[in-house]
PDB file of C-alpha atoms in Angstrom:
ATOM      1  CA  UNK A 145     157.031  78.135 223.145  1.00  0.00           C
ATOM      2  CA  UNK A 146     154.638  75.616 224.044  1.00  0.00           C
ATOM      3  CA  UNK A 147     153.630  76.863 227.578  1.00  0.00           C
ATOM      4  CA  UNK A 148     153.464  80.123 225.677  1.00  0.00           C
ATOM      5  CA  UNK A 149     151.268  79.145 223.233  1.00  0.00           C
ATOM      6  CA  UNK A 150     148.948  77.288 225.684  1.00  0.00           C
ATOM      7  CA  UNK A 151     148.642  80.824 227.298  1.00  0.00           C
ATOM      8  CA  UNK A 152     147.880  82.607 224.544  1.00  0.00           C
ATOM      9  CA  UNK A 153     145.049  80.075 224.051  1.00  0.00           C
ATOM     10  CA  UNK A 154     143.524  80.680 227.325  1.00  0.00           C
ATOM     11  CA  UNK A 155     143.759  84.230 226.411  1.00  0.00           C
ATOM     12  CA  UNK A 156     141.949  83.510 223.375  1.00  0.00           C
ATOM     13  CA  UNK A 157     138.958  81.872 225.111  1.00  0.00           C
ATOM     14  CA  UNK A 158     137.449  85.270 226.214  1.00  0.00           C
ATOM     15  CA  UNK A 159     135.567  87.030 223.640  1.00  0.00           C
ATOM     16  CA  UNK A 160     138.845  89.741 222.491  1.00  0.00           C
ATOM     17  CA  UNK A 161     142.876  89.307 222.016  1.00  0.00           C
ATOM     18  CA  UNK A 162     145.313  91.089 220.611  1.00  0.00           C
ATOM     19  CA  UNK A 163     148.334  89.305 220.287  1.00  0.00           C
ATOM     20  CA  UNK A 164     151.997  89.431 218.770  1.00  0.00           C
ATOM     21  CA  UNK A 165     154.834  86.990 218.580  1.00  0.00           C
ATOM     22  CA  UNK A 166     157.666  85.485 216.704  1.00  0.00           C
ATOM     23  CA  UNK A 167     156.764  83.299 213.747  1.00  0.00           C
ATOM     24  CA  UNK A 168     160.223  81.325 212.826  1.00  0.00           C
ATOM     25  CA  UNK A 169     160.952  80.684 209.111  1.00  0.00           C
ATOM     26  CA  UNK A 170     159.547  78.154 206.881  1.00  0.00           C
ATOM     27  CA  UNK A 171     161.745  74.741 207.619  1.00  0.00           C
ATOM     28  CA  UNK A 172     162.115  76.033 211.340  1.00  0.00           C
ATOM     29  CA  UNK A 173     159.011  74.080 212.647  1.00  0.00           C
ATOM     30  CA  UNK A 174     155.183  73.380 212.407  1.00  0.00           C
ATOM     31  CA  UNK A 175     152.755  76.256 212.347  1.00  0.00           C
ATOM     32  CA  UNK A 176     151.500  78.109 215.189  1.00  0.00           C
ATOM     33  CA  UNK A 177     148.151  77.882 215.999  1.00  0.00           C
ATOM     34  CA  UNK A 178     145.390  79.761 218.353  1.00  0.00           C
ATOM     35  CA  UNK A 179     142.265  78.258 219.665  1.00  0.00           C
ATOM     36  CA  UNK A 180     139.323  79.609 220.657  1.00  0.00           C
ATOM     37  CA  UNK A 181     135.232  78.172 220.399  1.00  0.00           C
ATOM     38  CA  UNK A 182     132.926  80.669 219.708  1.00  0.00           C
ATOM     39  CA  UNK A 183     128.714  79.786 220.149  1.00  0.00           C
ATOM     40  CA  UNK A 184     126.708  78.533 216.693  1.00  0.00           C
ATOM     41  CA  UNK A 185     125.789  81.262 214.907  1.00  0.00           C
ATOM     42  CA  UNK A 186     128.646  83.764 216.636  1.00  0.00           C
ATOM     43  CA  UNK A 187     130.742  85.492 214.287  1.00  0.00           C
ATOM     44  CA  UNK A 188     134.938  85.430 214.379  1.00  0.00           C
ATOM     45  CA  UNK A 189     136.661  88.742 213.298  1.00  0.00           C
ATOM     46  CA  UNK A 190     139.756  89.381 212.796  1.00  0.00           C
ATOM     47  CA  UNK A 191     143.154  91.159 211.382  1.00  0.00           C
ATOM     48  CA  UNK A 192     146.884  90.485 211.574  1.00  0.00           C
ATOM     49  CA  UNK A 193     149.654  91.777 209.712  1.00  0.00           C
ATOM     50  CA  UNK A 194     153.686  90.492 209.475  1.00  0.00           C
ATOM     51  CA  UNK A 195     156.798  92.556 209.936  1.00  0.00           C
ATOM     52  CA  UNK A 196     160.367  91.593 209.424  1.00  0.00           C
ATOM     53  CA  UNK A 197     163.173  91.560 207.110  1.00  0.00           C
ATOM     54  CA  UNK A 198     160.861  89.469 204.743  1.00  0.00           C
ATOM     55  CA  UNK A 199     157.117  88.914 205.159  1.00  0.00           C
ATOM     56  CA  UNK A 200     155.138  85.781 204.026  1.00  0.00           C
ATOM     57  CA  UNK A 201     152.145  84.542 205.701  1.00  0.00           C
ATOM     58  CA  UNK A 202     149.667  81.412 205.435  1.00  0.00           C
ATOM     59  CA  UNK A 203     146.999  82.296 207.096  1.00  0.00           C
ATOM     60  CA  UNK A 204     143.776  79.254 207.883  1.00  0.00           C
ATOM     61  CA  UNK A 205     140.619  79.536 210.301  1.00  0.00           C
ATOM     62  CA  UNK A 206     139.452  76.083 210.598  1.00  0.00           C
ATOM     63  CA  UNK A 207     136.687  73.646 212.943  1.00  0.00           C
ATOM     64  CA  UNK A 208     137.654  70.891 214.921  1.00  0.00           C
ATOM     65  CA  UNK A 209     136.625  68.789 211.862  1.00  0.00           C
ATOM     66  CA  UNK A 210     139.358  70.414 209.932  1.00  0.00           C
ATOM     67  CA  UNK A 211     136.795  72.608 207.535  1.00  0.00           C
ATOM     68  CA  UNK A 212     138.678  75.496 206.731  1.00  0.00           C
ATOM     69  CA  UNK A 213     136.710  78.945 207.067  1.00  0.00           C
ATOM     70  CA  UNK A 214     139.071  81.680 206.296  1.00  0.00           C
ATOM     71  CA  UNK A 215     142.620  81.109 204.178  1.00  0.00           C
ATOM     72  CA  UNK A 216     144.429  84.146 203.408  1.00  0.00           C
ATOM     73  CA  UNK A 217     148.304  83.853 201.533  1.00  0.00           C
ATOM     74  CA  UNK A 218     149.229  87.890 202.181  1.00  0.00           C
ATOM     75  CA  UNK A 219     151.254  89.410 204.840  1.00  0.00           C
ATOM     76  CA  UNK A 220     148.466  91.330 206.067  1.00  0.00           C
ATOM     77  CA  UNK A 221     144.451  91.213 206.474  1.00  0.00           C
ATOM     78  CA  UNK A 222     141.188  91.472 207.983  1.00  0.00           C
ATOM     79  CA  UNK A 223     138.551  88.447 208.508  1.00  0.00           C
ATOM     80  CA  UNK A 224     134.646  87.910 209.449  1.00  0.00           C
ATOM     81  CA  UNK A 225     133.422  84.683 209.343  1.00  0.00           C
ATOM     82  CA  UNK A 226     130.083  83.070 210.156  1.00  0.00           C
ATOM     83  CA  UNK A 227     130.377  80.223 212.829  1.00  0.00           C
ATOM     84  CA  UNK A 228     127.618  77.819 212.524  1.00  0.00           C
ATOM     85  CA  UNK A 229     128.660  75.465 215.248  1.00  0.00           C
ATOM     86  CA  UNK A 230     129.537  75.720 218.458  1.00  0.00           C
ATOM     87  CA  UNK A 231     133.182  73.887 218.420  1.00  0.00           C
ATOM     88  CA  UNK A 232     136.888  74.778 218.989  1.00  0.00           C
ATOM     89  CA  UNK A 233     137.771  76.661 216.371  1.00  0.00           C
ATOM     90  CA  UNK A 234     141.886  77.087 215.482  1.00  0.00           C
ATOM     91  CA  UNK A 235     143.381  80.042 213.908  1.00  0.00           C
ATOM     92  CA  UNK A 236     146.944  79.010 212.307  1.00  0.00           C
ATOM     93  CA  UNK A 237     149.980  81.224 211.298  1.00  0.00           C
ATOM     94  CA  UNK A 238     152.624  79.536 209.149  1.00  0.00           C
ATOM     95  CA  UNK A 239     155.320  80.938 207.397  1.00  0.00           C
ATOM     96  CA  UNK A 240     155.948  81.001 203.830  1.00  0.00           C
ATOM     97  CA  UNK A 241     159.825  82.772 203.689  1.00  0.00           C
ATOM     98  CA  UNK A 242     163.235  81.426 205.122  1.00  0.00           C
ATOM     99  CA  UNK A 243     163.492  84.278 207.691  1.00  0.00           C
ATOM    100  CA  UNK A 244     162.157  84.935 211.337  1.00  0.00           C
ATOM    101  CA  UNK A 245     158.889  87.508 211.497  1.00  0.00           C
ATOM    102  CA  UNK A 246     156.888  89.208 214.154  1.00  0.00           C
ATOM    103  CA  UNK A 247     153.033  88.817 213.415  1.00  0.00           C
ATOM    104  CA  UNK A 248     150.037  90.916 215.578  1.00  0.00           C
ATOM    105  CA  UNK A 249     146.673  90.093 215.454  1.00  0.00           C
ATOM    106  CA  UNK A 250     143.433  90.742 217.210  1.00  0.00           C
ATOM    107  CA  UNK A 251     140.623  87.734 217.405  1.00  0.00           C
ATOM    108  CA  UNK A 252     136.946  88.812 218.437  1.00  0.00           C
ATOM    109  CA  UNK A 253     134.493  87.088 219.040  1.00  0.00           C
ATOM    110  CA  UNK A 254     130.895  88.666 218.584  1.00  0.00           C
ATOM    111  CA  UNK A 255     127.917  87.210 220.483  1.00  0.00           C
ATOM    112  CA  UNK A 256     125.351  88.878 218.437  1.00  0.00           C
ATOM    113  CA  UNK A 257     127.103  87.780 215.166  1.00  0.00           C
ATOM    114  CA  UNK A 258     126.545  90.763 212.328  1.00  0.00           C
ATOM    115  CA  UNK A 259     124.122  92.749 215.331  1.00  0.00           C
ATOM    116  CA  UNK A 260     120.988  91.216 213.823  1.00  0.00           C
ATOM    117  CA  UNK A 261     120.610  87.848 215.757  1.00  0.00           C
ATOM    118  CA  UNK A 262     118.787  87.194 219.095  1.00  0.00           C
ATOM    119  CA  UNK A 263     117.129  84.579 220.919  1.00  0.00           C
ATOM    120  CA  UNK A 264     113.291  84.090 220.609  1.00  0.00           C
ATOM    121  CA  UNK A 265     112.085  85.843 224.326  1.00  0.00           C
ATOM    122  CA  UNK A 266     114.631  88.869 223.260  1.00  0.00           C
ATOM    123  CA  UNK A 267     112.511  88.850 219.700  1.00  0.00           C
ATOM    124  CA  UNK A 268     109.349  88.629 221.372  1.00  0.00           C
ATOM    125  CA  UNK A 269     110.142  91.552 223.751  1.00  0.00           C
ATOM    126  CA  UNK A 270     111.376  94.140 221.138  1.00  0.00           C
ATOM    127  CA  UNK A 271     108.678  93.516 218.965  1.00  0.00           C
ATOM    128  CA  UNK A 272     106.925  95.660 221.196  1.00  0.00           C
ATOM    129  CA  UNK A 273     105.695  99.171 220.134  1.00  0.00           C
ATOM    130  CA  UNK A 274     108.199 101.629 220.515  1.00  0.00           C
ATOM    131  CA  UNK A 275     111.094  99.242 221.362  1.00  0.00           C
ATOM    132  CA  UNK A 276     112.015  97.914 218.214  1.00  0.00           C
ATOM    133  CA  UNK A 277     114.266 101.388 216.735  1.00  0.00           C
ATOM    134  CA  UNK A 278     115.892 101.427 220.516  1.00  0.00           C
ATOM    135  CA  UNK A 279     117.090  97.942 220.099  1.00  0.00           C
ATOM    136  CA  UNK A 280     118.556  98.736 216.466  1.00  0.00           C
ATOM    137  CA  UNK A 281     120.274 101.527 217.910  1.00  0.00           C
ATOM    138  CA  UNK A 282     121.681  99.350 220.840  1.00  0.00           C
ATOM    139  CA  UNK A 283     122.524  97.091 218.402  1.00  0.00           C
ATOM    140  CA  UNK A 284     124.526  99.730 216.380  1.00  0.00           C
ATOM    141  CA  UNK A 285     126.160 101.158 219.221  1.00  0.00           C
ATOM    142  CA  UNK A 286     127.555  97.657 220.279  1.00  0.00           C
ATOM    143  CA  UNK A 287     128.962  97.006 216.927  1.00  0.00           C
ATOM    144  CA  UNK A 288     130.648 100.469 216.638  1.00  0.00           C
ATOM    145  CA  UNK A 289     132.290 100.178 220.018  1.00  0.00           C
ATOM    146  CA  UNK A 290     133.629  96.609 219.665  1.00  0.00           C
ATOM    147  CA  UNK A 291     134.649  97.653 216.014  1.00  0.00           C
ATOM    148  CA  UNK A 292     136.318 100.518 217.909  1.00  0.00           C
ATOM    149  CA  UNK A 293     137.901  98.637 220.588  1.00  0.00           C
ATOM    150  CA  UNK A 294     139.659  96.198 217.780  1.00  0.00           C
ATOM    151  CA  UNK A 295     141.081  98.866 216.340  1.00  0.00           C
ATOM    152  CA  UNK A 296     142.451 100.060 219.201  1.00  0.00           C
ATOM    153  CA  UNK A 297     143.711  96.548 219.913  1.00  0.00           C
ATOM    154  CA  UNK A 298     145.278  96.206 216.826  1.00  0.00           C
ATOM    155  CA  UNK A 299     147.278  99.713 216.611  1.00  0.00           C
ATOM    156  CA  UNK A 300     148.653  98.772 220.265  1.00  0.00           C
ATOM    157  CA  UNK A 301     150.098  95.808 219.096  1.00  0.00           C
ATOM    158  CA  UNK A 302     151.364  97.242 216.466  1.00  0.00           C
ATOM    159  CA  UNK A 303     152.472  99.810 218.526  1.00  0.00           C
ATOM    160  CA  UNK A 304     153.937  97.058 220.269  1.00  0.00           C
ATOM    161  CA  UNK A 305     156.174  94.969 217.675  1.00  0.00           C
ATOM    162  CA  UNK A 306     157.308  98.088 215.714  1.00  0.00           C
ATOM    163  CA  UNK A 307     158.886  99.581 219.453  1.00  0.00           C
ATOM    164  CA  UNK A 308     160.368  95.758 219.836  1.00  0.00           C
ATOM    165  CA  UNK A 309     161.950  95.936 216.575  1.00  0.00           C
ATOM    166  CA  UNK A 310     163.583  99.672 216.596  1.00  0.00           C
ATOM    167  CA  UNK A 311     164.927  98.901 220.381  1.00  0.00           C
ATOM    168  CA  UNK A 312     166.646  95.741 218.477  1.00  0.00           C
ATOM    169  CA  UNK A 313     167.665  98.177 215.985  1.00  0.00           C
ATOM    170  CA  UNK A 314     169.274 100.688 218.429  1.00  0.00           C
ATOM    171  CA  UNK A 315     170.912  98.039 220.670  1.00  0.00           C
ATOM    172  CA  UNK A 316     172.735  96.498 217.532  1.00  0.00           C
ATOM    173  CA  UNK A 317     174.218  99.967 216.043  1.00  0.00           C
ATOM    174  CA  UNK A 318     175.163 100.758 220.080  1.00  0.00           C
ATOM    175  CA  UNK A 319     177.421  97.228 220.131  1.00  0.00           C
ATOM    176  CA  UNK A 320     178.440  98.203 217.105  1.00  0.00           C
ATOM    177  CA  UNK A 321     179.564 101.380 217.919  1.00  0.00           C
ATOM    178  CA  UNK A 322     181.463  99.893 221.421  1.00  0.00           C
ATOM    179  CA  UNK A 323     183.664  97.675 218.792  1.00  0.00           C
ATOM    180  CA  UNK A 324     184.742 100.554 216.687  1.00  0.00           C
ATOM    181  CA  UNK A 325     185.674 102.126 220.058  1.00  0.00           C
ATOM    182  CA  UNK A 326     187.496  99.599 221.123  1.00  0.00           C
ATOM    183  CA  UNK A 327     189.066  98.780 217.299  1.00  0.00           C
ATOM    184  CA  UNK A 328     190.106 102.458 217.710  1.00  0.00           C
ATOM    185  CA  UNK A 329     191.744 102.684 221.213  1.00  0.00           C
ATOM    186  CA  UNK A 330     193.734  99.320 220.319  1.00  0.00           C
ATOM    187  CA  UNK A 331     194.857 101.098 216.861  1.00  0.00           C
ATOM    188  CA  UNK A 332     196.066 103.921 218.883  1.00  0.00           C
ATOM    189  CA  UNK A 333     197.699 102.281 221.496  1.00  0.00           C
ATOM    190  CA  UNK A 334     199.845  99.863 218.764  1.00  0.00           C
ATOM    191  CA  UNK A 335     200.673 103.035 217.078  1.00  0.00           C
ATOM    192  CA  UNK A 336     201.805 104.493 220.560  1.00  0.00           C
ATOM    193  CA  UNK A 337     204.249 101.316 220.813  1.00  0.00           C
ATOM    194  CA  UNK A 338     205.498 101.448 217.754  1.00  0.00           C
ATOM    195  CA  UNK A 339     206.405 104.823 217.628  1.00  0.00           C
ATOM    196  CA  UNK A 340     207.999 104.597 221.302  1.00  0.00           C
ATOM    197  CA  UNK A 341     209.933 101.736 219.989  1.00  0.00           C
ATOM    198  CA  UNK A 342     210.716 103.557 216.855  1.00  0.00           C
ATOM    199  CA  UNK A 343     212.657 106.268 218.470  1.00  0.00           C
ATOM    200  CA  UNK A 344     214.275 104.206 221.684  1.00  0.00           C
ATOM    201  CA  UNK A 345     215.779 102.177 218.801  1.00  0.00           C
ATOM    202  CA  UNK A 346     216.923 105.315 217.116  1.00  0.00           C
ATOM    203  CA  UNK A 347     218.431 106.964 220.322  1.00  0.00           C
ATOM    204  CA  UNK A 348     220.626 103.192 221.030  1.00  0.00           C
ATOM    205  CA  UNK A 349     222.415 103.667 217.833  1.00  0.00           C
TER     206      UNK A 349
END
């Protein structure tokens, strides 16, 4: 899991994710945690959601320092949080129930933060006449497609672990249903024998 996780990180370091994999119970181990380090004054969205048999999530957006930015206790949510400083930043999953679950999430990472912040030469330039309603609309645009493309994101994964879980599902009830077979064919055989032996017996005396 740890070459897995260290992955997943590197994964993290561009500016979108989405993500699934198996959080193990409570007692099972430590939490697991993403990193990524966004620029100061970036902001971090976010959603996730649990599935499995029982669902219980501790959810924590922390700095390097350990200052914790986002904690969330339910099985499913969304997040947007203001990052004023440019450090690794560590978004952890740990599990509050005593059974295995499958978590998806998404993790953006938006440049802009909330569409309305830009660098002094890009102020000075759209503070020109005429420019200033076709940067708002850029600006719009930008934040409607990357809104767009997490969504996307997020129903693929989900997409994802749902498919994982009914093909579990399926491949259970099908061993299943080769043991009833074979509990079956081994009734019918012993009650083959028996009756053979039955009437061989019968015929002798």
């Amino acid at each position: 899991m740890g070459f897995a996780r260290g992955l997943l990180t590197a994964v993290l370091a561009r500016s979108c994710a989405g993500l699934f994999f198996e959080l193990k119970a409570e007692s099972a181990g430590p939490p697991e945690c993403f990193k990524v380090t966004p620029g100061k004054d970036h902001s971090v969205h976010g959603s996730y959601e649990a599935d499995g048999p029982s669902e219980g999530l501790v959810v924590k957006l922390t700095t390097a320092s350990g200052k914790e930015l986002f904690r969330n206790v339910n099985p499913s949510g969304k997040f947007t949080v203001e990052v004023t400083e440019e450090a690794p930043h560590s978004l952890c999953f740990s599990s509050s129930v005593e059974e295995s679950q499958m978590v998806s999430f998404n993790f953006h990472v938006d440049e802009h933060g909330d569409g309305t912040h830009h660098d002094k030469d890009q102020m000075d330039y759209v503070t020109k006449e005429h420019t200033d309603k076709v940067e708002e609309l850029v600006a719009k645009l930008e934040a409607k497609a990357s809104d767009i493309l997490d969504q996307q994101q997020y129903a693929m994964v989900r997409e994802a672990v749902h498919r994982e879980t009914a093909e579990s599902t399926n491949a259970r009830v099908m061993w299943w249903t080769f043991a009833e077979v074979a509990v079956l064919i081994s009734l019918a055989f012993f009650q083959v024998s028996y009756l053979r032996n039955h009437f061989e017996q019968k015929q002798v005396v």
